[in-house]
CSV table of C-alpha atoms in Angstrom, one decimal:
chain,number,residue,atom,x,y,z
J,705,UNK,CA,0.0,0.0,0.0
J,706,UNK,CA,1.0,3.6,-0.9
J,707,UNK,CA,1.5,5.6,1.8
J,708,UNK,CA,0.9,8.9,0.3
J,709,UNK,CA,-1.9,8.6,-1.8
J,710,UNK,CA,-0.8,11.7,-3.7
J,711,UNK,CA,2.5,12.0,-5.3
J,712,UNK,CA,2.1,15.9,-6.2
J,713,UNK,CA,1.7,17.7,-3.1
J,714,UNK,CA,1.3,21.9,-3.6
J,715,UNK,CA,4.6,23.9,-1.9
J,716,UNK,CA,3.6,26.2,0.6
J,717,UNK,CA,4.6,29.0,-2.2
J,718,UNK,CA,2.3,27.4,-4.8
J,719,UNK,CA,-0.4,27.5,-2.0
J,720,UNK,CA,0.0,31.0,-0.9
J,721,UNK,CA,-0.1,31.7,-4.8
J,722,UNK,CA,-3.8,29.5,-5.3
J,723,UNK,CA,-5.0,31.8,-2.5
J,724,UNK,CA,-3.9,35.1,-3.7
J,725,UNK,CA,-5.6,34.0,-7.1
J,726,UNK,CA,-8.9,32.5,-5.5
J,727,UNK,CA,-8.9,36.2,-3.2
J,728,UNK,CA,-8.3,38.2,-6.7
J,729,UNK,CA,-11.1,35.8,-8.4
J,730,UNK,CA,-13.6,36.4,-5.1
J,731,UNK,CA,-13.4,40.0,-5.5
J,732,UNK,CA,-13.6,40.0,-9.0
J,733,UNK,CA,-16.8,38.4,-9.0
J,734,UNK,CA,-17.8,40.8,-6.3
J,735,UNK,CA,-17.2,43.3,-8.7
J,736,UNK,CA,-18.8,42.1,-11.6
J,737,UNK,CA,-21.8,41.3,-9.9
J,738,UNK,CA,-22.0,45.2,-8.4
J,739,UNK,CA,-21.2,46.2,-12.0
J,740,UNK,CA,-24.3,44.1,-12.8
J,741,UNK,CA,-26.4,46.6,-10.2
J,742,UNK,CA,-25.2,49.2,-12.0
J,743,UNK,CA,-26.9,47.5,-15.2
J,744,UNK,CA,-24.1,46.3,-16.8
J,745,UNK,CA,-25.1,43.3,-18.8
J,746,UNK,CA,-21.7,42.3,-20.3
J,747,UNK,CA,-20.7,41.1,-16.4
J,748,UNK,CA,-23.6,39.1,-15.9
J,749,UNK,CA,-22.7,37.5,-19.2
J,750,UNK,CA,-19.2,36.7,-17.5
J,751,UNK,CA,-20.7,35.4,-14.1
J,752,UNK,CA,-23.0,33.0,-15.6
J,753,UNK,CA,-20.1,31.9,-17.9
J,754,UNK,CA,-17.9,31.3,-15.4
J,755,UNK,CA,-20.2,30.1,-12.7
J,756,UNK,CA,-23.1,28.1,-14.8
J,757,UNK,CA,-21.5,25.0,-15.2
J,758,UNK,CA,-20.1,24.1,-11.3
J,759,UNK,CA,-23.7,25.1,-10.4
J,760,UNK,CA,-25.8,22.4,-13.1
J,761,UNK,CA,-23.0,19.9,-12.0
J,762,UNK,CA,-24.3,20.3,-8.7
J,763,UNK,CA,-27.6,20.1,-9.0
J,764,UNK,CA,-27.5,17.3,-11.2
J,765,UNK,CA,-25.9,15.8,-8.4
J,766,UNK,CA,-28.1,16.8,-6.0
J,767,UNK,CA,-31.7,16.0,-8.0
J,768,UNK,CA,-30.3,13.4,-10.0
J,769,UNK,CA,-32.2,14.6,-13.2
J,770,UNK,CA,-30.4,16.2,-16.0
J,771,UNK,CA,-33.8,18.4,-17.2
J,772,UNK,CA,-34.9,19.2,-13.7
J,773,UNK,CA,-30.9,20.5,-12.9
J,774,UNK,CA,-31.6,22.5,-16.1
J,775,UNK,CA,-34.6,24.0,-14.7
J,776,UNK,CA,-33.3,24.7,-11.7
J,777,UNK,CA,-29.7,26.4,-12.4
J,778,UNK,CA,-31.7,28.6,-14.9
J,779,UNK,CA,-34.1,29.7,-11.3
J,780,UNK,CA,-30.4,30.1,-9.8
J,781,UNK,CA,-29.6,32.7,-12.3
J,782,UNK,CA,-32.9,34.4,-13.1
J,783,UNK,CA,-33.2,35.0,-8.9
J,784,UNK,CA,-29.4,36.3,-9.5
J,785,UNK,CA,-30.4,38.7,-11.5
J,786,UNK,CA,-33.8,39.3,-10.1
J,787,UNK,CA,-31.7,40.1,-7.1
J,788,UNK,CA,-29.0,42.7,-8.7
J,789,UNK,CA,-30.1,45.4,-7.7
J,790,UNK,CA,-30.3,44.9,-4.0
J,791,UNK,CA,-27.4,43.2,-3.9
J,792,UNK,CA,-24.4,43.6,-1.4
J,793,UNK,CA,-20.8,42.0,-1.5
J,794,UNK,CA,-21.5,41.0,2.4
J,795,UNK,CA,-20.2,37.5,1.8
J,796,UNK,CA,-18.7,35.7,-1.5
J,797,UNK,CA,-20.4,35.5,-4.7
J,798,UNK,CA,-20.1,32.0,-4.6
J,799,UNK,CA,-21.5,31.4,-1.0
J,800,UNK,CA,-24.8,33.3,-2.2
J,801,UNK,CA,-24.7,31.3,-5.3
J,802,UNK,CA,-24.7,28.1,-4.1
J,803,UNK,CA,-27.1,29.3,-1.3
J,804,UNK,CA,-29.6,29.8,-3.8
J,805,UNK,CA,-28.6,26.5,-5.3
J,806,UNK,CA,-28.8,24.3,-2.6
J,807,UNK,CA,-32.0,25.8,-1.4
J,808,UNK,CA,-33.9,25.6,-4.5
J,809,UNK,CA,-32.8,21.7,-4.9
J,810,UNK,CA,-33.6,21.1,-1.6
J,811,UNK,CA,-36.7,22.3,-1.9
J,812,UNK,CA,-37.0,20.3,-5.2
J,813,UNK,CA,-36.0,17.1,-3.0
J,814,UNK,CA,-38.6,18.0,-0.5
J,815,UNK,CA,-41.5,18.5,-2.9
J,816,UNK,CA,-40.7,15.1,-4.5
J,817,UNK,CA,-40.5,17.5,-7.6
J,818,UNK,CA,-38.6,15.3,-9.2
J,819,UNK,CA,-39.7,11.6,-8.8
J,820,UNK,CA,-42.6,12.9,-11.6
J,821,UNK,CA,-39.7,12.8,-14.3
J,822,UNK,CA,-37.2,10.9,-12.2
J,823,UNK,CA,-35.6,9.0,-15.2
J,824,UNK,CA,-33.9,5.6,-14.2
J,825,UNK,CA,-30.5,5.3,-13.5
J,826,UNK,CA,-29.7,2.7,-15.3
J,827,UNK,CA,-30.9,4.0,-18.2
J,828,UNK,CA,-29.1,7.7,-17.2
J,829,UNK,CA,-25.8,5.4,-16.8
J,830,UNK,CA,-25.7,4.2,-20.4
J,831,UNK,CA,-27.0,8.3,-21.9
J,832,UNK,CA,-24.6,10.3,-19.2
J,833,UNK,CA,-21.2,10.9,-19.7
J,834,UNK,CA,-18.5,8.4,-20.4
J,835,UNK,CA,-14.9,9.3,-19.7
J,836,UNK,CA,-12.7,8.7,-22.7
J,837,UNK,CA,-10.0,6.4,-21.4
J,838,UNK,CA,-6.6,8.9,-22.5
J,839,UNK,CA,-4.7,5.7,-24.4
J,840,UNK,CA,-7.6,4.8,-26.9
J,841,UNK,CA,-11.3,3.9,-27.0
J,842,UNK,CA,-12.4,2.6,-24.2
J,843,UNK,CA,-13.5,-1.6,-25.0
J,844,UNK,CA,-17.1,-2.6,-24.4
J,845,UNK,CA,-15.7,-4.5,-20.8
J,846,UNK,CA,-14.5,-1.3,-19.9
J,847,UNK,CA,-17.4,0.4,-20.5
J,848,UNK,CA,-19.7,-1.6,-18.5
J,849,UNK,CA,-17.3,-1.6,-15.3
J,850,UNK,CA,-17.5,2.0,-15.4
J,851,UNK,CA,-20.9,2.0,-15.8
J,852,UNK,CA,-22.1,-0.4,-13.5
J,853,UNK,CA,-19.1,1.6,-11.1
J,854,UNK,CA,-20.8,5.1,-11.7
J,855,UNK,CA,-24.2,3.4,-11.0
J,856,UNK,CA,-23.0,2.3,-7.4
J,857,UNK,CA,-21.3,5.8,-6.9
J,858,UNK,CA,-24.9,7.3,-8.0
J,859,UNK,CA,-26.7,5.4,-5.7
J,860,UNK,CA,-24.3,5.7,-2.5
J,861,UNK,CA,-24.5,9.2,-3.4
J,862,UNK,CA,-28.5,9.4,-3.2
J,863,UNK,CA,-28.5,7.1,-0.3
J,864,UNK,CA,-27.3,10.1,1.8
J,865,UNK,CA,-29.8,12.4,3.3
J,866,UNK,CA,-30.1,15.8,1.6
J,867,UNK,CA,-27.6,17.8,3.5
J,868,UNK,CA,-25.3,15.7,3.9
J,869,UNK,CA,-24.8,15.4,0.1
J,870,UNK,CA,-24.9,18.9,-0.6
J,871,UNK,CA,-22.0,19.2,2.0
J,872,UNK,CA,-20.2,16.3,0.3
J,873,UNK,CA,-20.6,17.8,-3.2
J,874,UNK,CA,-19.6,21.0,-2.8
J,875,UNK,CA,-16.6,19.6,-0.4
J,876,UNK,CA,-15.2,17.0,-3.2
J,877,UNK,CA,-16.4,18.7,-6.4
J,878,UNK,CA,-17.0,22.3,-5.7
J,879,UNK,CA,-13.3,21.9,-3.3
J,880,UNK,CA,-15.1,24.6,-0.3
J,881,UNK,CA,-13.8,25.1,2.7
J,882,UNK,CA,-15.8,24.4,5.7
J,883,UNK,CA,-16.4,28.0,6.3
J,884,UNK,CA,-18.3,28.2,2.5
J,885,UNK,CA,-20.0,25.5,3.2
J,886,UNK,CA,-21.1,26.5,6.5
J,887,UNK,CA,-22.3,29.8,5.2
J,888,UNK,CA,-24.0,27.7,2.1
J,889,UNK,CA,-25.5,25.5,4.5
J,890,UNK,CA,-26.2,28.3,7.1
J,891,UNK,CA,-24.9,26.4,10.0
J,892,UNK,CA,-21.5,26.4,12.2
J,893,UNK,CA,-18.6,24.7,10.9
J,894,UNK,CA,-18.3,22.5,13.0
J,895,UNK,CA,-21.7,21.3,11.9
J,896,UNK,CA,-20.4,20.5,8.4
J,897,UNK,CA,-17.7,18.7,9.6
J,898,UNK,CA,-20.1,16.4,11.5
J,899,UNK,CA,-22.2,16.1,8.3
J,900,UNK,CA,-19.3,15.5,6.1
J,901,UNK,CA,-17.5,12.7,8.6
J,902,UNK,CA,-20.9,10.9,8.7
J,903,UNK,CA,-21.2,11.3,4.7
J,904,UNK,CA,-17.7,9.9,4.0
J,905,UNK,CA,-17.9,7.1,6.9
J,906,UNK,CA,-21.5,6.4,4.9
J,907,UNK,CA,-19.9,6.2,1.7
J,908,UNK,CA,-16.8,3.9,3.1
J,909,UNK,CA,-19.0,1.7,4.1
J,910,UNK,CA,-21.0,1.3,0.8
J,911,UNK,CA,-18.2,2.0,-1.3
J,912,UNK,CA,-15.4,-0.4,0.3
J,913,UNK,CA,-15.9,-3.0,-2.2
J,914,UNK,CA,-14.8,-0.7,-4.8
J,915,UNK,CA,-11.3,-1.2,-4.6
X,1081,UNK,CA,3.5,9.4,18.5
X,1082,UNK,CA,0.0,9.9,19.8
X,1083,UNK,CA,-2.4,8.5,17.1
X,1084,UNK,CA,-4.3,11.1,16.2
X,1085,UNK,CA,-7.7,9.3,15.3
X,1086,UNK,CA,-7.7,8.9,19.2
X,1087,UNK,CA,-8.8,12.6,18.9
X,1088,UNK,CA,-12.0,14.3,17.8
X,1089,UNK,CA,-9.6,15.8,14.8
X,1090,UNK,CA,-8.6,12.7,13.7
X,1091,UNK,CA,-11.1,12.0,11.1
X,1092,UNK,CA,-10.5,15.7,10.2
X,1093,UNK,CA,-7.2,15.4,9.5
X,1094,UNK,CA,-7.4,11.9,7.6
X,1095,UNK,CA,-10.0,14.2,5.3
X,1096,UNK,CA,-7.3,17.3,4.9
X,1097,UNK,CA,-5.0,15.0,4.1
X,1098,UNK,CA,-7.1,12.4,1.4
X,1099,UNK,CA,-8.2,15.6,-0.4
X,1100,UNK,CA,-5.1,17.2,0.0
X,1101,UNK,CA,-5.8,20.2,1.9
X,1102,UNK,CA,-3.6,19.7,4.7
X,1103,UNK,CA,-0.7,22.5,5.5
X,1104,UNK,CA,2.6,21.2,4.2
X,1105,UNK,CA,4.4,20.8,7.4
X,1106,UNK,CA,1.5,19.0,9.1
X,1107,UNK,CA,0.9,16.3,5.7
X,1108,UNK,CA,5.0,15.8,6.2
X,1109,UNK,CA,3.7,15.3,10.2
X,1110,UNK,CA,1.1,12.9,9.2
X,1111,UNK,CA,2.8,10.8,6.7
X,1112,UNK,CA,5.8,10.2,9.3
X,1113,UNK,CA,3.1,8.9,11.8
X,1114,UNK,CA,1.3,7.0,8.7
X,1115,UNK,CA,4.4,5.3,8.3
X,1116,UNK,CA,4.3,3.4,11.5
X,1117,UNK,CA,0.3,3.3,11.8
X,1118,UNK,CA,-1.9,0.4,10.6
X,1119,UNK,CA,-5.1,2.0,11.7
X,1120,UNK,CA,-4.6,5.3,10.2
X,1121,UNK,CA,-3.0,3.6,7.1
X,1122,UNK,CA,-6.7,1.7,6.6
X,1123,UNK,CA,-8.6,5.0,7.5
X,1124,UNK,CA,-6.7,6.4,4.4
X,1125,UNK,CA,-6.7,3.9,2.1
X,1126,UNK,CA,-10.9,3.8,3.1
X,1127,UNK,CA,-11.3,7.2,2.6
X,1128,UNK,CA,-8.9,7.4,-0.7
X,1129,UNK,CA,-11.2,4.8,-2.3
X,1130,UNK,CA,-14.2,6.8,-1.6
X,1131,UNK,CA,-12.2,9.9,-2.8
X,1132,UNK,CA,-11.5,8.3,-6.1
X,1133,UNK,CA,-14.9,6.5,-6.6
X,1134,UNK,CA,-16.6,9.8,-6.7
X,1135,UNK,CA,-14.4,10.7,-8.8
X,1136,UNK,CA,-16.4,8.6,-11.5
X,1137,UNK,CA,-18.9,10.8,-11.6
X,1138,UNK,CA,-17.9,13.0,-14.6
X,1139,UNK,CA,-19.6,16.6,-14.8
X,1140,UNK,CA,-22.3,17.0,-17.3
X,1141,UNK,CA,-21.9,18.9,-20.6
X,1142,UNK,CA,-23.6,22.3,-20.4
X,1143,UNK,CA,-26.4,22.7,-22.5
X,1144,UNK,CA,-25.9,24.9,-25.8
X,1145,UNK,CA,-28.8,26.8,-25.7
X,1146,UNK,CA,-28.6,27.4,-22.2
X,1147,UNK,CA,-27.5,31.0,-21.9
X,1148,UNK,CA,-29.8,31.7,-24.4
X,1149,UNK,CA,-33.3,30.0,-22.8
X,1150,UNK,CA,-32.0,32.0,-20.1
X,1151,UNK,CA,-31.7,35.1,-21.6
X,1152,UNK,CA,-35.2,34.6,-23.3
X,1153,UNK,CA,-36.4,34.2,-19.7
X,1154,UNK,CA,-34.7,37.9,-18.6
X,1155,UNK,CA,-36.3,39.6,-21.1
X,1156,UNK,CA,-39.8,38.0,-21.2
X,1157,UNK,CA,-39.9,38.8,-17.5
X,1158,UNK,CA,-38.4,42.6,-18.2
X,1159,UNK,CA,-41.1,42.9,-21.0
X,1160,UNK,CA,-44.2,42.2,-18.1
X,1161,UNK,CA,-45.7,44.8,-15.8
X,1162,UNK,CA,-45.0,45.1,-12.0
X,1163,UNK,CA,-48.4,43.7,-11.6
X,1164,UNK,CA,-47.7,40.6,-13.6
X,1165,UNK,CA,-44.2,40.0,-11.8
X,1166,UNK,CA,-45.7,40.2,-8.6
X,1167,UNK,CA,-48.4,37.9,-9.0
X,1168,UNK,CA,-46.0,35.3,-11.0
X,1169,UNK,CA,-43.8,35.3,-7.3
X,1170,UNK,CA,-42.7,31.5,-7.0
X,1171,UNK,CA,-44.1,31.6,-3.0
X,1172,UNK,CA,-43.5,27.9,-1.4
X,1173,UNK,CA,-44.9,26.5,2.0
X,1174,UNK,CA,-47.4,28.8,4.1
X,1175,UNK,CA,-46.9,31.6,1.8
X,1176,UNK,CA,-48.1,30.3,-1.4
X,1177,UNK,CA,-51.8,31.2,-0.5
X,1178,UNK,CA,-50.7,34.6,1.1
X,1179,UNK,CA,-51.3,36.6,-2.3
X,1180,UNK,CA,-54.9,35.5,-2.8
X,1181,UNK,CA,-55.6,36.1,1.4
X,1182,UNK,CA,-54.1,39.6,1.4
X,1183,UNK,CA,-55.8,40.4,-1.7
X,1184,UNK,CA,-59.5,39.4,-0.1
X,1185,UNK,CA,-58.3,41.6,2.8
X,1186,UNK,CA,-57.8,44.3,1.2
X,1187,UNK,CA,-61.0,44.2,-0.6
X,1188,UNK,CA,-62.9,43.7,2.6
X,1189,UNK,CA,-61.7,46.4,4.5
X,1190,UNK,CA,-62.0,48.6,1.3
X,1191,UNK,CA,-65.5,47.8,0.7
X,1192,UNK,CA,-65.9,48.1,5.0
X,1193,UNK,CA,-65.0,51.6,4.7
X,1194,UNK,CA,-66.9,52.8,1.9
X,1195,UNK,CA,-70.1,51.2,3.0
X,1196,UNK,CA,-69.7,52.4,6.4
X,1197,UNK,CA,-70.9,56.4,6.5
X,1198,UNK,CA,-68.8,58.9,8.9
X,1199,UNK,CA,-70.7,59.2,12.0
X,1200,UNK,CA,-71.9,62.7,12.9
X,1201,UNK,CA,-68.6,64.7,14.7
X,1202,UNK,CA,-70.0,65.9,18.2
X,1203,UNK,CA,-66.8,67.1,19.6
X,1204,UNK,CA,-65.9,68.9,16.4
X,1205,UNK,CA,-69.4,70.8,17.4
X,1206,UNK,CA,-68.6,71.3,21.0
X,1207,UNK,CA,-64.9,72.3,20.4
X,1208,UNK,CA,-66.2,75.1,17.5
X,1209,UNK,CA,-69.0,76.8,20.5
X,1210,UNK,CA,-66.2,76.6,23.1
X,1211,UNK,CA,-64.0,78.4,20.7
X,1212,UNK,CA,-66.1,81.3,19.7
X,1213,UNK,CA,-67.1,82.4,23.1
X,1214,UNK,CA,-63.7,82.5,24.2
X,1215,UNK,CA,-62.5,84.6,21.1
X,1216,UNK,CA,-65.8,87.0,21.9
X,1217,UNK,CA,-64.9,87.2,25.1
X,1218,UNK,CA,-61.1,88.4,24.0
X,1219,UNK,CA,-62.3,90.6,21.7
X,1220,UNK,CA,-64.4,92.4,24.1
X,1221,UNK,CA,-61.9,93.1,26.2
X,1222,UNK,CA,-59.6,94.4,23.5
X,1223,UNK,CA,-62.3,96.8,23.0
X,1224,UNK,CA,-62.8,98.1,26.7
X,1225,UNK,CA,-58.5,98.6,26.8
X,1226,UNK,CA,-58.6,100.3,23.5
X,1227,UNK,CA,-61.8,102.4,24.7
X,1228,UNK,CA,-60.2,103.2,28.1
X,1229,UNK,CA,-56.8,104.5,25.9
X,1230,UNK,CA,-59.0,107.2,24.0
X,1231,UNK,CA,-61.1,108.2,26.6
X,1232,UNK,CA,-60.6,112.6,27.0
X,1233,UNK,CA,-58.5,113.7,30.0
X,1234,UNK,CA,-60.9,115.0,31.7
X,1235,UNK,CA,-63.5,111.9,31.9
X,1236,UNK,CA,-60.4,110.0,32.3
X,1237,UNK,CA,-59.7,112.0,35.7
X,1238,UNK,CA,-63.6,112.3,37.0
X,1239,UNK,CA,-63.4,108.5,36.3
X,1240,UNK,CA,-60.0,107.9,38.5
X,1241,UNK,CA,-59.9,110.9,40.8
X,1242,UNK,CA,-56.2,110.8,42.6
């Protein structure tokens, strides 16, 4: 067994460097969206392109229906807007993004909103996404370990309760801090950690075999 | 070494570490104590499993004519009246029937006060008489001063003999 499971790790000089970026990038989306107030429609342009795909990967993830994530991220954006001209730079762009976000899908969850067109996994599996493999074409064996893989990953996923897998999501895929997610989530941080430990030890268990 | 998953950080550190967002002098501090740890080596290797299993799920290609459905969306709702933007508010939970409830209420209380006539103002009445007396009475006593200023000399002394 490996002991490091990650041969590349970031010098504290290439960390200091992601911060200053990921400060620049805050404020600059901070400043688009106040240039937005001031009616500017070129910077909404630039927020949505920046921001419109982390947020449909999400709630894909979080609904688990391609049309219904659709729907939703375009509510995320329309209440953006809607909201441009009272907005203030109190927290990050992103938090109150994906505050929006989470709330809408959670609501979506709640209302069962989506079991009306909840289309079956299996058949989502063989229409979603398929990873090219970088050598060549992926074989037809290949192809149905990853799918039956990406199945199992689907369905630990959806076997967590709602919060929990909005804190996992934005935590692996999103990569927030527990602060973000805390102020996502509107809870202490300590809170998400206790939801994420008892999403990952969740996930560990049904996942084990994966190996 | 004290293993640290004997602490409440423990698990928090095995997740710093798996998604690599652990400070680089205490990953070096972690891996020296991996080295010699079969518990934390399993939490790892559990946790790295997981860490790459999600990483199965691949994001979804963004919709071409996503910008635009949304942009259609932006300007059919600039297009509407205030009216029509109020009443197509996406309200959830108790407050989905609060438009049509305040609307009836406001009817009622409209149709209350225009149905109900003004009763007669009896105070207005009393507070008008009280009013005019007392400016009478003023004025009469204006007159007397101003009467008593232009009154001759010698009336004025057969009046107030010294």
């Amino acid at each position: 067994m490996s002991l490091s499971p990650f041969s590349a790790k970031p010098s504290a000089g290439e960390r200091v460097n992601k911060d200053m970026v990921a400060v620049l990038a805050l404020e600059r989306d901070a400043e688009l969206m106040l240039r937005v107030r001031e009616g500017d429609s070129l910077s909404f342009s630039l927020l949505l392109e920046k921001h419109r795909g982390p947020v449909i990967h999400f709630l894909y993830r979080m609904v688990l229906n391609q049309a219904i994530a659709e729907e939703l991220a375009q509510e995320v954006f329309l209440r953006v807007y809607r909201s441009r001209a009272t907005y203030e730079p109190t927290a990050k762009f992103t938090t109150w993004l994906f505050r929006i976000a989470t709330h809408l899908a959670l609501n979506s969850i709640r209302d069962g909103r989506n079991e009306k067109l909840q289309e079956s996994l299996d058949r989502e599996v063989v229409d979603g996404p398929v990873r090219q493999v970088a050598t060549g074409e992926p074989n037809v064996e290949q192809l149905l370990v990853r799918q039956a893989r990406l199945l199992e990953v689907r369905q630990a996923i959806e076997s967590l309760p709602a919060k929990q897998r909005a804190a996992v999501l934005m935590h692996k895929y999103d990569e927030m801090e527990y602060s973000q997610i805390a102020g996502v989530l509107n809870c202490s941080e300590s809170a998400v950690k206790s939801l994420l430990f008892r999403a990952y030890e969740a996930l560990r268990a049904r996942l084990a075999h994966m190996a | 070494m004290r293993c640290p998953m004997e602490a409440r950080e423990g698990a928090e550190l095995v997740l710093a570490y798996c998604s690599r967002r652990l400070d680089p002098d205490k990953s070096e501090w972690f891996e020296r104590h991996l080295a010699a740890c079969v518990s934390c080596q399993e939490t790892v290797a559990a946790q790295k499993q997981v860490w790459e299993a999600l990483d199965y799920w691949d994001a979804l290609p963004i919709p071409r004519d996503f910008d635009r459905r949304l942009e259609w969306r932006i300007e059919a709702e600039e297009r509407k009246p205030w009216s029509q933007r109020l009443t197509g508010l996406r309200l959830t939970g108790w407050l989905r029937p609060a438009i049509p409830i305040a609307s009836m209420a406001a009817l009622a209380l409209a149709v209350f006060l225009v149905r109900t006539p003004d009763p007669p103002d009896t105070d207005f009445q009393a507070r008008t008489e009280t009013t005019e007396v007392e400016q009478a009475e003023r004025a009469l006593e204006d007159l007397e001063m101003i009467r008593q200023f232009t009154l001759p000399p010698r009336e004025a002394n057969a009046r107030n003999p010294i």
